[in-house]
Amino acid sequence: MAELTIVGKPITRVDAQEKVTGEAVYGYDLVLPDMLYGKTVFSTRPHAKIKRIDTGKAREYPGVVAVITGKDAPWTHGESIKDKPFLAHDKVRYIGEPVAAVAAEDEDTAQAAAALIEVEYEDLPAYLSPEEACKPGALPIHEDFAGYRKSDFIVTAPLPNVCEHFKLRTGDVERGFRESDLVLEERYTLPTIQHAAMEPHSAHAQVDPASGRVTIWVANDAPFRALHEIAEALGLPLEKIRLINPLQGGGFGSKGGLKVEPIAIALAYHTGGRPVRVKFNRQETFISTLTRHEAILYIKSGVKKSGSLCARQMTIYWGAGAYAEKSPTVCIRGSLPAPGPYRIPHVKVDGYAVYTNKPVSGAFRGYGIPQGAWACEQHMDELAKRLGMDPLELRLKNVFVDGDLAYWGEKLHSVGLKETLIKAAEAIEWGKDDISKSKIRSPNLKRGKGLACISKPTRTPTLSKAAVLIDASGGVTVLAGTVEIGQGCSTILSQVAAEELKVPLEKVRMAPLDTDVIPFDASTTSSRSTYHMGNAVRLAAIDVREKLAEMASPMLEAGKDDLSFADGKIHLKEQPQMALPIGEVVRRRLGASGFLRGDSSYTFEIGKDLDLETGHSEHASAFYMYATQAAEAEVDEETGRVRLLRMSAAHDVGKAINPLNCEGQIEGGLAMGIGSALHEHLVVDETGKVRNPSFLDYHLATSLDLPKMIPIIVECPEPEGPYGAKGLGEPGLAPTPAAIGNAVANALGIRIYDLPLSPERVYWAIRRMKKKVA
Amino acid sequence: MVIAIKEKGLAPRYVVDLKRIPSLSGIGENPDGSLTIGALTTLREVEISPLIRKKYPFLAQSAAEVGSIQIRNRATIGGNMANATPSADVAPSLLVLDTKAKISCDGEERVVTLEDFFVGPGKTVMKQDEILTELIIPPTPAGLRGEYMKFSPREMMDLAYVGVAVALALETKTKKCQHVRIALGAVSPTPMRARKAEAILLNQVLAEEIAERAGEEASSECKPISDVRSSAEYRREMVRVNTKRALLNAGLGSEPISWLERRDKRY
Amino acid sequence: MKKKIRITLNGNVVSPEVPAHRLLLDLLRDEIGLTGTKEGCGTGDCGACTVLLDGKPVNSCLVLSGELDGADIVTIEGLQIGRELHPIQQAFIQDGGAQCGYCTPGMLMMSKALLDENPNPTEEEIRFALAGNLCRCTGYAKIVKAVQDAAMELRTRHTARQ
């Protein structure tokens, strides 16, 4: 491959300047002319019929323009299952469900009027545990489930409230257990947590009374997917909907799907063409947007004395919350790899996504892998302990390598897993415990090390289209539907365009995201963008480059193949001084306001679809992201407090298009993982109410709470990826809790099965063990 | 107050801004060795005051434990006391210093002990038209040393799950506790003195075993509740552990080397 | 009840008339139109709304307009030195201190306040000062480095001037 000039370099972000000056405008900052202010009224019951909603006083409040309830918004939406009303129709299914909304001339008025809306409920039995909600005899939370529009990959089960049943069947697990020397069965759980992006949620909407066109301004991570979902819900053709993305202040999955948008749209139908902004404050963002799936995982493994895995069986309950949202695909993509990145001849997995009367679970960075890893990777350490093996050794013996046939029927390539294991372990001086332990200051402190490894697939198949324009001044504009959510895609994609066209980075700009103008992109999720959009931009740049070379050929009196690009110019290969700036080529042929356009379309062909009976697929994912994280922890036995001393995170990215950016993603993911391991828990009490919807009691790691972090970039090139790149955004927090759990277990000799590893939980686990020993 | 307006439905018709009264702010040492802290002194000022850091470093430490620098730049010590949150970090430290509160109304003044100032969660002894003007720390025994231990999951930004303040004066040769105060936060309706625990230590030589017994006593005399942050039982356990730790750390007279080590055992 | 207040905002004297209960954060963002200062939580728990009030960093979501008469306020829009970026802004760019950028204005204002008071902070002192500014994207590592680099640059400039 030719020498890369800008790809692979740790250049500064193209959007850094506007962010450090405060000029960047986020969805939450956006003001539109003649805008009205919306406020939402939420359900106070977890599962109830709506008997009466009284909006009279609100309607009369001076300055109020519209007051609506479900009757005024008779639409439902959904991605794989169309089950969610814009505003509750005849019943509510969780505390926090939107039931009414007000649009007024100012914020204070909207808030005052909303407080005057009265709702009367008639309670129904509420189900708060996914395991309970699918027990035979449980009442349906969605009585009309059978009649909902569902994607064709949905598999139902003869159990109440199950909205997806994923099955994986390989070999014969019973036989595998019989052939094992050791069989171990365990149960792990994870609570609900929340994304807590620093920018709360908001959406602006406007319905043009003349054309009926609906325009939405929203920081949504999948504008085209949202467009489809809205069009389906409203019964409108796609061209009637337009989505414009202002800058997004983080999301981590919470800004995918439709949350605030439906309320803004519903209000916009009643404001005579005036745009409406609906903002959720932090409390509303915690409760009424999306959360991460709580999960209960049963895992049983059989292993030989030598350490070879024989069989693994898992049953996983995913708490979907009140509406399906992305639960079916989280269930599928989280359950399939849950047995871990290991060679196992006999595997059986049953994953159930179950409705509960709780806030809606949705996409969350990691997409089911963190939950699977919490169980699987601690379970592996328990096996290692019983076999008398080093946990690193047990993994090195069983992990995937290039060419392996994975237990879901896919032949694997570009497997950088072993390298991540070795490097992560080395970085915290694995196996050299004496030096560290000699530094312990008092006998109540116990130190331990632990690690965990994962494999993360990406949503496959998905489509990304792109266009690259060259104008008469040599400026390059990239039209790509990837959303800048903070992950750095505008920088990466600019680097790709600059690399292919050999122009300085300053000449490249990303076009604003407007679905009327930008070509289709599936979503900015699942770590798919560097690979899919990177490929699309690369191909579009190559397309425009070819066209430019054809145009320049007569101007430079040379054949197309005798021309080459460098420094913003096109020149004769043999005589580089015979050159033209690329803008000049465009100007001469197309005029001063002309531009040349290249287009592309990229998807990864999978051939056959996922087999719904066995869970098998030849290409379950276009590529896999492998990672290992290792932790050294110190536990205060007297209080249960866990302090992390250091953590390494080795991630196989294929090719680091921007190493500075990659480090930032690894560090940020690690911080989120540490938060989910030690502090985070969105507490829903026995009445279905969220008890800690604020940063006071929902604990994000502060700058003082994080240890020394050691990010390690591993490059095991992906042949189909742009310059060999895979992805990185999702896996960052997946192995973290298990690595820390393993370190704590190593320190204390105690396994903790539930998250978070709060001081109180660890303390009682220590007390229980001391009682047993005594 | 702003948070009470936003979250707890407080809807005042009028708010009177006291912050412009200069005489209500400031920290001064009086000739008799007592200390006066104006009610409008910010917690940040208490945190960085050279006078308080020299005389009562654990009081500066407990101020530093409140929220963030941004919060401490606005939160006043008087406002903090008037709020009467059971978990207020500064309260236990002030209690072990036998602090008094001066209350004013229409030119008339009265002084109560800080212990009596707090009546219940969010409730003080003040009437509608009274304001807190000053906190007075009376002269303390020579060689007084203390410690404030805040127990919470994160290093910053949390409300205390448990707060323990101790102040000791040890007889130089025998190491007997001639003077001992222990106060607890977040484990009763108001910040409280743990008198039974104090009684165990008085006139005894400070050592691990007796510190442990004092911790156990403090643990049984507090009245914690279970809430979204912690169970009552865990709070009791943390009172036991942190009382012992605070006593022995204070007895050692050493300072923590770094912020991250301030909750550790140094003995 | 509306009140006329006279404030110095980023070096300019302005006299807005606002309801006394209007929070400084909303005054800046909604009434004056400076949206650089961000709302993250509205309850003083995240620091995204940090501005300098009379030189001291505070959460603007907890300050009432009614008490602002005569106040000196500096927001992110006033951090630049003339047309040049402040060294702390430069360092955030160089070191990758901003990802989604939403916490960045508050983070920068708090960092400036720290360096104004302590030109040579240790890593722990930096983390202590920034503990009231939550970030969900970066894990703080590159933010801390940026503050260290900015501190060094400021000390160099200070020495050069002497």
PDB file of N, CA, C and O in Angstrom, chain B residues 191-215:
ATOM      1  N   PRO B 191     -27.433  16.363  63.111  1.00  0.00           N
ATOM      2  CA  PRO B 191     -26.056  15.989  63.474  1.00  0.00           C
ATOM      3  C   PRO B 191     -25.998  15.870  65.006  1.00  0.00           C
ATOM      4  O   PRO B 191     -26.603  16.667  65.723  1.00  0.00           O
ATOM      5  N   MET B 192     -25.320  14.860  65.487  1.00  0.00           N
ATOM      6  CA  MET B 192     -25.414  14.553  66.915  1.00  0.00           C
ATOM      7  C   MET B 192     -24.058  14.305  67.567  1.00  0.00           C
ATOM      8  O   MET B 192     -23.113  13.881  66.921  1.00  0.00           O
ATOM      9  N   ARG B 193     -23.999  14.582  68.874  1.00  0.00           N
ATOM     10  CA  ARG B 193     -22.848  14.185  69.666  1.00  0.00           C
ATOM     11  C   ARG B 193     -23.048  12.745  70.111  1.00  0.00           C
ATOM     12  O   ARG B 193     -24.131  12.354  70.514  1.00  0.00           O
ATOM     13  N   ALA B 194     -21.964  11.974  70.038  1.00  0.00           N
ATOM     14  CA  ALA B 194     -22.036  10.581  70.499  1.00  0.00           C
ATOM     15  C   ALA B 194     -21.474  10.529  71.917  1.00  0.00           C
ATOM     16  O   ALA B 194     -20.316  10.146  72.152  1.00  0.00           O
ATOM     17  N   ARG B 195     -22.279  10.946  72.880  1.00  0.00           N
ATOM     18  CA  ARG B 195     -21.794  11.118  74.257  1.00  0.00           C
ATOM     19  C   ARG B 195     -21.412   9.810  74.923  1.00  0.00           C
ATOM     20  O   ARG B 195     -20.477   9.768  75.721  1.00  0.00           O
ATOM     21  N   LYS B 196     -22.140   8.759  74.629  1.00  0.00           N
ATOM     22  CA  LYS B 196     -21.800   7.475  75.280  1.00  0.00           C
ATOM     23  C   LYS B 196     -20.434   7.007  74.800  1.00  0.00           C
ATOM     24  O   LYS B 196     -19.626   6.484  75.565  1.00  0.00           O
ATOM     25  N   ALA B 197     -20.171   7.220  73.508  1.00  0.00           N
ATOM     26  CA  ALA B 197     -18.864   6.845  72.973  1.00  0.00           C
ATOM     27  C   ALA B 197     -17.780   7.702  73.608  1.00  0.00           C
ATOM     28  O   ALA B 197     -16.696   7.208  73.947  1.00  0.00           O
ATOM     29  N   GLU B 198     -18.083   8.989  73.776  1.00  0.00           N
ATOM     30  CA  GLU B 198     -17.114   9.876  74.426  1.00  0.00           C
ATOM     31  C   GLU B 198     -16.796   9.387  75.834  1.00  0.00           C
ATOM     32  O   GLU B 198     -15.632   9.378  76.258  1.00  0.00           O
ATOM     33  N   ALA B 199     -17.815   8.973  76.554  1.00  0.00           N
ATOM     34  CA  ALA B 199     -17.642   8.546  77.952  1.00  0.00           C
ATOM     35  C   ALA B 199     -16.700   7.359  78.065  1.00  0.00           C
ATOM     36  O   ALA B 199     -15.954   7.222  79.035  1.00  0.00           O
ATOM     37  N   ILE B 200     -16.717   6.511  77.057  1.00  0.00           N
ATOM     38  CA  ILE B 200     -15.826   5.343  77.091  1.00  0.00           C
ATOM     39  C   ILE B 200     -14.370   5.777  77.072  1.00  0.00           C
ATOM     40  O   ILE B 200     -13.494   5.158  77.676  1.00  0.00           O
ATOM     41  N   LEU B 201     -14.110   6.866  76.339  1.00  0.00           N
ATOM     42  CA  LEU B 201     -12.718   7.273  76.131  1.00  0.00           C
ATOM     43  C   LEU B 201     -12.180   8.214  77.200  1.00  0.00           C
ATOM     44  O   LEU B 201     -10.971   8.286  77.388  1.00  0.00           O
ATOM     45  N   LEU B 202     -13.076   8.928  77.861  1.00  0.00           N
ATOM     46  CA  LEU B 202     -12.611   9.980  78.758  1.00  0.00           C
ATOM     47  C   LEU B 202     -11.717   9.418  79.847  1.00  0.00           C
ATOM     48  O   LEU B 202     -12.046   8.426  80.504  1.00  0.00           O
ATOM     49  N   ASN B 203     -10.572  10.052  79.992  1.00  0.00           N
ATOM     50  CA  ASN B 203      -9.571   9.630  80.980  1.00  0.00           C
ATOM     51  C   ASN B 203      -8.967   8.261  80.718  1.00  0.00           C
ATOM     52  O   ASN B 203      -8.320   7.694  81.605  1.00  0.00           O
ATOM     53  N   GLN B 204      -9.165   7.738  79.566  1.00  0.00           N
ATOM     54  CA  GLN B 204      -8.527   6.474  79.200  1.00  0.00           C
ATOM     55  C   GLN B 204      -7.379   6.748  78.234  1.00  0.00           C
ATOM     56  O   GLN B 204      -7.356   7.789  77.556  1.00  0.00           O
ATOM     57  N   VAL B 205      -6.451   5.835  78.185  1.00  0.00           N
ATOM     58  CA  VAL B 205      -5.371   5.945  77.206  1.00  0.00           C
ATOM     59  C   VAL B 205      -5.910   5.536  75.847  1.00  0.00           C
ATOM     60  O   VAL B 205      -6.541   4.474  75.714  1.00  0.00           O
ATOM     61  N   LEU B 206      -5.665   6.395  74.870  1.00  0.00           N
ATOM     62  CA  LEU B 206      -6.172   6.090  73.535  1.00  0.00           C
ATOM     63  C   LEU B 206      -5.382   4.939  72.942  1.00  0.00           C
ATOM     64  O   LEU B 206      -4.171   5.018  72.789  1.00  0.00           O
ATOM     65  N   ALA B 207      -6.062   3.869  72.631  1.00  0.00           N
ATOM     66  CA  ALA B 207      -5.427   2.709  72.001  1.00  0.00           C
ATOM     67  C   ALA B 207      -6.457   2.022  71.127  1.00  0.00           C
ATOM     68  O   ALA B 207      -7.652   2.314  71.203  1.00  0.00           O
ATOM     69  N   GLU B 208      -5.996   1.087  70.337  1.00  0.00           N
ATOM     70  CA  GLU B 208      -6.880   0.489  69.338  1.00  0.00           C
ATOM     71  C   GLU B 208      -8.115  -0.157  69.956  1.00  0.00           C
ATOM     72  O   GLU B 208      -9.238   0.020  69.492  1.00  0.00           O
ATOM     73  N   GLU B 209      -7.910  -0.900  71.035  1.00  0.00           N
ATOM     74  CA  GLU B 209      -9.017  -1.662  71.609  1.00  0.00           C
ATOM     75  C   GLU B 209     -10.117  -0.740  72.124  1.00  0.00           C
ATOM     76  O   GLU B 209     -11.300  -0.994  71.934  1.00  0.00           O
ATOM     77  N   ILE B 210      -9.690   0.340  72.792  1.00  0.00           N
ATOM     78  CA  ILE B 210     -10.713   1.227  73.346  1.00  0.00           C
ATOM     79  C   ILE B 210     -11.367   2.048  72.249  1.00  0.00           C
ATOM     80  O   ILE B 210     -12.556   2.388  72.331  1.00  0.00           O
ATOM     81  N   ALA B 211     -10.572   2.380  71.234  1.00  0.00           N
ATOM     82  CA  ALA B 211     -11.159   3.111  70.099  1.00  0.00           C
ATOM     83  C   ALA B 211     -12.219   2.256  69.436  1.00  0.00           C
ATOM     84  O   ALA B 211     -13.268   2.750  68.988  1.00  0.00           O
ATOM     85  N   GLU B 212     -11.955   0.955  69.381  1.00  0.00           N
ATOM     86  CA  GLU B 212     -12.921   0.037  68.784  1.00  0.00           C
ATOM     87  C   GLU B 212     -14.216   0.041  69.599  1.00  0.00           C
ATOM     88  O   GLU B 212     -15.311   0.063  69.051  1.00  0.00           O
ATOM     89  N   ARG B 213     -14.075   0.006  70.929  1.00  0.00           N
ATOM     90  CA  ARG B 213     -15.270  -0.002  71.799  1.00  0.00           C
ATOM     91  C   ARG B 213     -16.039   1.303  71.648  1.00  0.00           C
ATOM     92  O   ARG B 213     -17.271   1.316  71.637  1.00  0.00           O
ATOM     93  N   ALA B 214     -15.291   2.407  71.526  1.00  0.00           N
ATOM     94  CA  ALA B 214     -15.960   3.698  71.334  1.00  0.00           C
ATOM     95  C   ALA B 214     -16.743   3.674  70.018  1.00  0.00           C
ATOM     96  O   ALA B 214     -17.875   4.160  69.936  1.00  0.00           O
ATOM     97  N   GLY B 215     -16.140   3.087  68.989  1.00  0.00           N
ATOM     98  CA  GLY B 215     -16.826   2.978  67.704  1.00  0.00           C
ATOM     99  C   GLY B 215     -18.100   2.171  67.819  1.00  0.00           C
ATOM    100  O   GLY B 215     -19.143   2.534  67.263  1.00  0.00           O
TER     101      GLY B 215
END
